[in-house]
Each structure stands twice: as C-alpha cells, then as structure tokens.
Amino acid sequence: MFTRKFRAGLIGLSALSLLAAGCSGSGESDSDTINVGFIAPLSSSPSAFQDPALVAEIAEKAINDQGGINGKNLNVIVYDTKGQPANVIAGARKLVNEDNVVAFIGGNSGDGLAEIGKQAGVVNWFPMGCAAADVSNDLSMIAALNCAGAAQGTYLGGTRFKPKKAVYVAYAGNTPYIENAKLGYENAGVDDVEVIEIAPDTTDYAPVIAKIKAANPDVWGGMIYTPEKLTALVQAAVEQNLRIPLVLSNNVMEDATIKVISDSGIPNSVALEKGEDETLFPTWKEYKDQLAEYDPEGKVKTPHDGSVSTDWLAVWTFAQEARKLDTVDRDTFREHTQNLTDFQTDVLHDIDFTIQDGPVLTAPRQANLWAFAGHIADGKLNVDDPTPFSAFEKTPVQ
C-alpha cells in the first residue's frame, strides 16, 4: 500500500486548487485502508536522503503482514518536498483534503505543516524537526527531536570525559543544534565550548580538523548532515591523527561512521536516542528483524541514525495505538493521543504527551526527551546502561 509522490511539481499543481479550500473531514474512510502522510525532503536538497522513506515502508509492510489495523491495511503516503517549503504546504493540503489522512507521521512541523494540521485537527505523530512549530503545537506528539540529540550527546560526553574545553562542529547558522550542544555541555559542568561553523557545501574537512587541533580541546564532536558528511569529517580526523575523545549523538550516523570510529579505536561516547540492543529491548529486536526480512539487500544505509529509526518507530507505534480504537479516524486518534500521559515503548522513556512546559524555555516539550548512554566499539553501537538519562533534567549517567 506504500504510496510515494516524488514529483513536487504535481504537488504544487494540486495545492493551487486547494489554497482556498478549508481543511475538513474526519479522516474516516469507507475503504479498507487507513491513510497516514509523511512529508520529507528525499531528493534535490543538501539534507535529502532516502532512508526515512525506506524504513517507513518497511514498517508499513510488517504491520500489514501482521493483520493491519483492525482488519484494515495501513497506507503510508510519502511526499518528497525536494527541500522546498512551498511543497510542504502543498503536500500537507493534499494529504488532508484529498488523501484524508488520519495523521502526519514523522517529518517535522515546520514550513506551515503545523498550521494546516491544526486547522484540520490532524496529529503529527513523532515529528523529528526542531522548528518552533514542533514544540509549541499541542498536536505534535514529540518522542524525539534531532536538535535535542546534540544536548544529550554533549551532556553524556561532558559527564563521561570531564573536559575543561570542548569543540563543537556545526553548519553555519544551525542555531538549534549549536544552542542545544552548548546547553548539554553547560549542564555537564563544561563552560568553555568553542563552536566551529562550516558551510553546508564543505567537502574538504582537513582544514576543519586543523582548526580543532589549533583550539586544543579535551573533547570534540558535532553534527553535520547528511550522514556521509559526518563520516567524511570523522575520517579526516583519523587521517590527521586527532586522538582526543569524540563526543556524538546518533541522530546523524551511518554504518560507515560506526566502522571508521571503531577501526580507529578513538575514545568516544554516543548518546543513543533508543535502546539499540536487541537483547535488552524487544522493540529494537523487532526493528532489526524487520530490516532483515524486508531489506535483505541493505538499502537502508543508516539504520542507527536517530531520525531514521524514529521514522520507523513512528509508523510502528501509530499502528499499536490505532489498534486500541474501535474506529480509527483523525478525530479519534487525536483525542486518544492528546490524553496519553504514559505512552510506553521499551526503547523510549515513558512519555506524557500532555506536558506543555519543561526545563528548556525555547523548547519546553523537551521534558519528554531522554537518551541511553553508549559508545562505539567492535564495529557496533553499544548500550552502556539501559537506564535512560536526560540532559535537560540533568540526570546522572555512568
């Protein structure tokens, strides 16, 4: 049932006919399918890659093979925005007015998506962006935010290595990540943090590593996108023999990143957005089993990427929650999720979706965001402690 709409031009044409249309309908359908919408940049953008759509498709196939949702098939409709904000609005309007979606899945609430969702009463289940629309929208059911991973990673690294000075590498102007990274270090007692900003189109990372060496920090790390760019940055560090501890989160990480770090033997810490150990966490085992069954060729290159695994989890948990409802439409799903005070899955801290305040003024709903302490060794990510920690609540980590 998986539906892809990659031609942004067609989406734009659809939007023109809908600009004057109100967002109406309950999302209820007489068909044998339950539609959800996923909007993401999958091509033609510096931040685009295919894995989020691939794991959404895998989850959809597994759900339908296991009986669907109360006898109906799940249909994940994916729209490629090609990195254009106008296409977000066009795709969201079409999903609401033509495809009659029950919910938005994953993605983020920025570029007008949140407003369209509010007008139609459509929940955004597990948005992944860091837009203000995500944290201020009570219809955004936040389980993870990419930028929050920066804080979790630096908090863990600061707690583990106890540095006096740290360096954080980020794209120029990427304020949410930079501020979260600084916050994580601050909460770990590290006040001397130098931020090195680089252009998104950077391809030669040797000068970046030279700047890090010149700063003479005790630890370093950062977040640049897409995952292969982070791999190239780490590879440059290895080639220049930068041996100080590496501090990361796994919100941008491909298998190749893990291999480079593991082979190098550089001390490291990685904040894991989920419990990435199938022996400890049944949900992670389900994810790994589905990848093995539905992606035997390994098209998903970033299975440990926090955003990718969250997109899978968003589709998977949507089905689990929807199965609890007698009738599944946007109204019943919205009412159900807005009253969830103890949403549970073993790879996340228990979540209270009714929380509207928290420890971070600029992103209050980060009160729900936790991570697991981990590190890279022996060619894999390792969970050091199955007890989640929070940079925002300043909880202790080992």
C-alpha positions as semicolon CSV with decimal commas, in nm:
position;residue;x (nm);y (nm);z (nm)
1;M;0,000;0,000;0,000
2;F;0,302;0,228;0,033
3;T;0,248;0,537;-0,182
4;R;0,526;0,767;-0,299
5;K;0,469;1,112;-0,452
6;F;0,810;1,236;-0,561
7;R;0,712;1,489;-0,826
8;A;0,693;1,815;-0,639
9;G;0,559;1,995;-0,945
10;L;0,246;1,784;-0,937
11;I;0,209;1,851;-0,569
12;G;0,225;2,221;-0,642
13;L;-0,050;2,195;-0,901
14;S;-0,267;2,012;-0,655
15;A;-0,206;2,281;-0,398
16;L;-0,317;2,560;-0,630
17;S;-0,663;2,412;-0,646
18;L;-0,672;2,373;-0,269
19;L;-0,545;2,707;-0,148
20;A;-0,896;2,834;-0,097
21;A;-1,027;2,508;0,040
22;G;-1,073;2,462;0,410
23;C;-0,927;2,165;0,592
24;S;-1,226;1,947;0,659
25;G;-1,322;1,586;0,713
26;S;-1,255;1,347;0,997
27;G;-1,011;1,126;0,813
28;E;-1,264;0,844;0,828
29;S;-1,274;0,631;0,518
30;D;-1,512;0,371;0,381
31;S;-1,219;0,198;0,213
32;D;-1,014;-0,088;0,350
33;T;-0,715;0,138;0,418
34;I;-0,607;0,382;0,686
35;N;-0,401;0,663;0,535
36;V;-0,121;0,850;0,709
37;G;0,102;1,111;0,549
38;F;0,478;1,150;0,562
39;I;0,638;1,468;0,423
40;A;1,017;1,480;0,389
41;P;1,298;1,606;0,162
42;L;1,404;1,290;-0,021
43;S;1,584;1,445;-0,316
44;S;1,718;1,772;-0,463
45;S;1,823;1,904;-0,120
46;P;2,156;1,909;0,067
47;S;1,986;1,733;0,359
48;A;1,799;1,476;0,150
49;F;1,838;1,102;0,168
50;Q;1,608;0,804;0,113
51;D;1,633;0,607;0,436
52;P;1,340;0,771;0,621
53;A;1,100;0,668;0,345
54;L;1,255;0,321;0,321
55;V;1,205;0,243;0,691
56;A;0,851;0,383;0,683
57;E;0,777;0,141;0,400
58;I;0,932;-0,146;0,596
59;A;0,714;-0,072;0,899
60;E;0,405;-0,047;0,681
61;K;0,474;-0,386;0,520
62;A;0,531;-0,552;0,857
63;I;0,212;-0,403;1,004
64;N;0,001;-0,518;0,710
65;D;0,160;-0,863;0,705
66;Q;0,065;-0,892;1,072
67;G;-0,301;-0,817;1,004
68;G;-0,304;-0,442;0,958
69;I;-0,506;-0,222;1,191
70;N;-0,830;-0,382;1,300
71;G;-0,866;-0,554;0,964
72;K;-0,767;-0,252;0,754
73;N;-0,439;-0,202;0,573
74;L;-0,213;0,088;0,664
75;N;-0,116;0,314;0,374
76;V;0,180;0,546;0,428
77;I;0,169;0,823;0,167
78;V;0,511;0,986;0,126
79;Y;0,563;1,323;-0,042
80;D;0,907;1,438;-0,146
81;T;0,934;1,813;-0,083
82;K;1,269;1,838;-0,267
83;G;1,370;2,074;0,011
84;Q;1,120;2,342;-0,092
85;P;0,898;2,495;0,181
86;A;0,618;2,559;-0,068
87;N;0,599;2,187;-0,134
88;V;0,547;2,120;0,236
89;I;0,231;2,330;0,230
90;A;0,116;2,180;-0,099
91;G;0,174;1,825;0,017
92;A;0,011;1,883;0,356
93;R;-0,301;2,031;0,198
94;K;-0,331;1,742;-0,044
95;L;-0,280;1,485;0,231
96;V;-0,552;1,647;0,441
97;N;-0,808;1,733;0,173
98;E;-0,762;1,463;-0,091
99;D;-0,594;1,170;0,079
100;N;-0,795;1,213;0,400
101;V;-0,506;1,115;0,626
102;V;-0,564;1,021;0,987
103;A;-0,227;1,162;1,096
104;F;0,103;1,301;0,979
105;I;0,393;1,071;1,058
106;G;0,749;1,174;1,144
107;G;0,900;1,456;0,940
108;N;0,867;1,790;1,115
109;S;0,604;2,053;1,180
110;G;0,781;2,346;1,013
111;D;0,715;2,536;0,690
112;G;0,340;2,557;0,751
113;L;0,264;2,191;0,821
114;A;0,166;2,258;1,182
115;E;-0,088;2,524;1,090
116;I;-0,252;2,303;0,831
117;G;-0,261;2,020;1,083
118;K;-0,419;2,241;1,348
119;Q;-0,691;2,358;1,112
120;A;-0,779;2,000;1,021
121;G;-0,725;1,851;1,366
122;V;-0,452;1,620;1,234
123;V;-0,193;1,497;1,483
124;N;0,175;1,494;1,387
125;W;0,290;1,168;1,543
126;F;0,660;1,178;1,635
127;P;0,779;1,489;1,446
128;M;1,157;1,496;1,411
129;G;1,241;1,856;1,328
130;C;1,345;2,136;1,559
131;A;1,109;2,403;1,434
132;A;0,928;2,616;1,690
133;A;0,612;2,471;1,538
134;D;0,707;2,129;1,676
135;V;0,742;2,233;2,037
136;S;0,456;2,484;2,050
137;N;0,195;2,272;1,871
138;D;-0,013;2,061;2,108
139;L;-0,093;1,834;1,814
140;S;0,278;1,748;1,776
141;M;0,332;1,429;1,973
142;I;0,706;1,459;2,027
143;A;0,909;1,149;2,107
144;A;1,242;1,281;1,974
145;L;1,385;1,597;1,825
146;N;1,701;1,596;1,617
147;C;1,847;1,903;1,784
148;A;1,783;1,756;2,129
149;G;2,027;1,479;2,040
150;A;2,302;1,741;2,039
151;A;2,234;1,819;2,403
152;Q;2,211;1,454;2,503
153;G;2,540;1,381;2,327
154;T;2,737;1,668;2,478
155;Y;2,590;1,610;2,823
156;L;2,698;1,245;2,812
157;G;3,042;1,335;2,676
158;G;3,091;1,609;2,932
159;T;2,985;1,379;3,214
160;R;3,198;1,088;3,091
161;F;3,523;1,263;2,996
162;K;3,502;1,567;3,226
163;P;3,673;1,803;2,981
164;K;3,776;2,158;3,058
165;K;3,736;2,265;2,694
166;A;3,522;2,125;2,412
167;V;3,482;2,196;2,040
168;Y;3,153;2,151;1,857
169;V;3,134;2,146;1,475
170;A;2,809;2,257;1,310
171;Y;2,677;2,409;0,992
172;A;2,681;2,787;0,988
173;G;2,360;2,925;1,130
174;N;2,235;2,592;1,263
175;T;2,128;2,759;1,586
176;P;1,906;2,483;1,733
177;Y;2,188;2,229;1,727
178;I;2,451;2,474;1,845
179;E;2,245;2,601;2,137
180;N;2,143;2,251;2,242
181;A;2,506;2,135;2,226
182;K;2,616;2,426;2,444
183;L;2,331;2,355;2,686
184;G;2,435;1,989;2,720
185;Y;2,793;2,083;2,799
186;E;2,680;2,354;3,040
187;N;2,460;2,109;3,229
188;A;2,758;1,872;3,250
189;G;2,972;2,150;3,400
190;V;3,170;2,239;3,087
191;D;3,170;2,615;3,027
192;D;3,449;2,650;2,769
193;V;3,288;2,544;2,441
194;E;3,419;2,665;2,106
195;V;3,183;2,633;1,812
196;I;3,335;2,587;1,466
197;E;3,079;2,667;1,198
198;I;3,129;2,540;0,844
199;A;2,943;2,581;0,516
200;P;2,695;2,302;0,425
201;D;2,868;2,256;0,088
202;T;3,206;2,182;0,250
203;T;3,379;1,878;0,102
204;D;3,735;1,916;0,229
205;Y;3,733;1,857;0,604
206;A;4,109;1,867;0,661
207;P;4,102;2,243;0,737
208;V;3,822;2,183;0,987
209;I;4,030;1,926;1,172
210;A;4,325;2,169;1,166
211;K;4,106;2,429;1,338
212;I;4,005;2,176;1,602
213;K;4,370;2,093;1,670
214;A;4,454;2,462;1,696
215;A;4,180;2,509;1,956
216;N;4,345;2,236;2,167
217;P;4,025;2,099;2,326
218;D;3,991;1,798;2,553
219;V;3,698;1,659;2,351
220;W;3,536;1,736;2,018
221;G;3,230;1,637;1,819
222;G;2,948;1,787;1,620
223;M;2,659;1,741;1,382
224;I;2,667;1,790;1,008
225;Y;2,422;1,646;0,759
226;T;2,381;1,414;0,567
227;P;2,528;1,106;0,741
228;E;2,800;1,051;0,481
229;K;2,929;1,403;0,551
230;L;2,972;1,321;0,917
231;T;3,160;1,008;0,812
232;A;3,392;1,222;0,597
233;L;3,454;1,460;0,889
234;V;3,545;1,174;1,122
235;Q;3,762;1,014;0,853
236;A;3,953;1,340;0,819
237;A;4,014;1,337;1,194
238;V;4,151;0,984;1,175
239;E;4,378;1,075;0,884
240;Q;4,517;1,371;1,080
241;N;4,563;1,158;1,391
242;L;4,323;1,356;1,607
243;R;4,305;1,116;1,902
244;I;4,117;1,315;2,166
245;P;3,777;1,171;2,271
246;L;3,494;1,206;2,021
247;V;3,153;1,314;2,152
248;L;2,845;1,239;1,937
249;S;2,478;1,153;1,935
250;N;2,338;0,905;1,687
251;N;2,088;1,139;1,526
252;V;2,316;1,151;1,220
253;M;2,505;0,827;1,177
254;E;2,550;0,568;0,907
255;D;2,712;0,226;0,925
256;A;3,027;0,370;0,769
257;T;3,059;0,621;1,056
258;I;3,046;0,340;1,307
259;K;3,313;0,145;1,117
260;V;3,553;0,439;1,091
261;I;3,529;0,517;1,462
262;S;3,551;0,152;1,565
263;D;3,852;0,081;1,344
264;S;4,031;0,391;1,473
265;G;3,998;0,298;1,839
266;I;3,945;0,665;1,929
267;P;3,777;0,701;2,273
268;N;3,417;0,807;2,220
269;S;3,073;0,842;2,367
270;V;2,744;0,834;2,180
271;A;2,404;0,932;2,316
272;L;2,157;0,681;2,175
273;E;1,806;0,803;2,105
274;K;1,677;0,448;2,151
275;G;1,793;0,131;2,321
276;E;1,993;-0,012;2,035
277;D;2,043;-0,359;2,173
278;E;1,809;-0,639;2,067
279;T;1,898;-0,847;2,372
280;L;1,779;-0,572;2,606
281;F;1,498;-0,407;2,411
282;P;1,231;-0,613;2,225
283;T;1,126;-0,315;2,014
284;W;1,478;-0,278;1,880
285;K;1,480;-0,651;1,803
286;E;1,158;-0,604;1,608
287;Y;1,322;-0,326;1,409
288;K;1,629;-0,537;1,332
289;D;1,412;-0,835;1,238
290;Q;1,207;-0,621;1,001
291;L;1,519;-0,480;0,838
292;A;1,646;-0,835;0,783
293;E;1,316;-0,952;0,635
294;Y;1,212;-0,654;0,424
295;D;1,551;-0,505;0,337
296;P;1,774;-0,806;0,269
297;E;1,986;-0,605;0,022
298;G;2,070;-0,345;0,287
299;K;1,930;-0,041;0,105
300;V;1,891;0,130;0,442
301;K;2,244;0,258;0,498
302;T;2,172;0,440;0,824
303;P;1,969;0,201;1,042
304;H;2,116;0,352;1,361
305;D;2,050;0,712;1,260
306;G;1,821;0,857;1,527
307;S;1,593;1,025;1,276
308;V;1,564;0,715;1,058
309;S;1,487;0,481;1,346
310;T;1,235;0,733;1,479
311;D;1,055;0,737;1,144
312;W;1,025;0,359;1,163
313;L;0,909;0,380;1,524
314;A;0,654;0,646;1,434
315;V;0,482;0,419;1,182
316;W;0,514;0,113;1,404
317;T;0,372;0,277;1,717
318;F;0,096;0,451;1,522
319;A;-0,038;0,107;1,441
320;Q;-0,011;-0,010;1,801
321;E;-0,208;0,291;1,928
322;A;-0,461;0,286;1,644
323;R;-0,541;-0,080;1,716
324;K;-0,673;0,029;2,056
325;L;-0,952;0,231;1,890
326;D;-1,288;0,097;1,776
327;T;-1,294;0,348;1,490
328;V;-0,975;0,497;1,352
329;D;-1,004;0,847;1,210
330;R;-0,829;1,176;1,272
331;D;-1,073;1,274;1,548
332;T;-1,047;0,953;1,748
333;F;-0,670;0,932;1,706
334;R;-0,627;1,297;1,808
335;E;-0,841;1,254;2,118
336;H;-0,658;0,935;2,209
337;T;-0,308;1,077;2,176
338;Q;-0,387;1,407;2,347
339;N;-0,476;1,210;2,658
340;L;-0,168;0,986;2,662
341;T;0,014;1,052;2,988
342;D;0,205;0,725;2,999
343;F;0,295;0,631;2,642
344;Q;0,538;0,344;2,667
345;T;0,776;0,158;2,445
346;D;1,087;-0,007;2,583
347;V;1,324;0,196;2,362
348;L;1,199;0,531;2,492
349;H;1,147;0,685;2,831
350;D;0,778;0,685;2,927
351;I;0,619;0,990;2,768
352;D;0,349;1,228;2,887
353;F;0,217;1,390;2,570
354;T;0,008;1,635;2,774
355;I;0,320;1,819;2,901
356;Q;0,329;2,179;2,781
357;D;0,621;2,308;2,986
358;G;0,962;2,184;3,088
359;P;1,325;2,271;3,162
360;V;1,408;2,449;2,834
361;L;1,223;2,773;2,770
362;T;1,281;2,769;2,395
363;A;1,165;2,409;2,361
364;P;0,950;2,325;2,662
365;R;0,837;1,982;2,548
366;Q;1,192;1,855;2,562
367;A;1,090;1,742;2,910
368;N;0,991;1,420;2,734
369;L;1,327;1,363;2,565
370;W;1,572;1,110;2,703
371;A;1,864;0,903;2,573
372;F;2,076;0,598;2,654
373;A;2,449;0,613;2,725
374;G;2,652;0,432;2,464
375;H;2,978;0,410;2,274
376;I;3,119;0,264;1,954
377;A;3,347;-0,041;1,969
378;D;3,383;-0,378;1,796
379;G;3,211;-0,245;1,486
380;K;2,883;-0,156;1,654
381;L;2,699;0,081;1,883
382;N;2,694;-0,047;2,239
383;V;2,442;0,041;2,509
384;D;2,633;0,112;2,830
385;D;2,332;0,149;3,055
386;P;1,968;0,052;2,986
387;T;1,855;0,336;3,215
388;P;1,777;0,649;3,012
389;F;1,929;0,984;3,102
390;S;1,825;1,341;3,025
391;A;2,049;1,639;2,956
392;F;1,752;1,864;3,020
393;E;1,668;1,716;3,360
394;K;2,039;1,686;3,443
395;T;2,000;1,322;3,543
396;P;2,319;1,130;3,628
397;V;2,480;0,897;3,376
398;Q;2,756;0,644;3,418
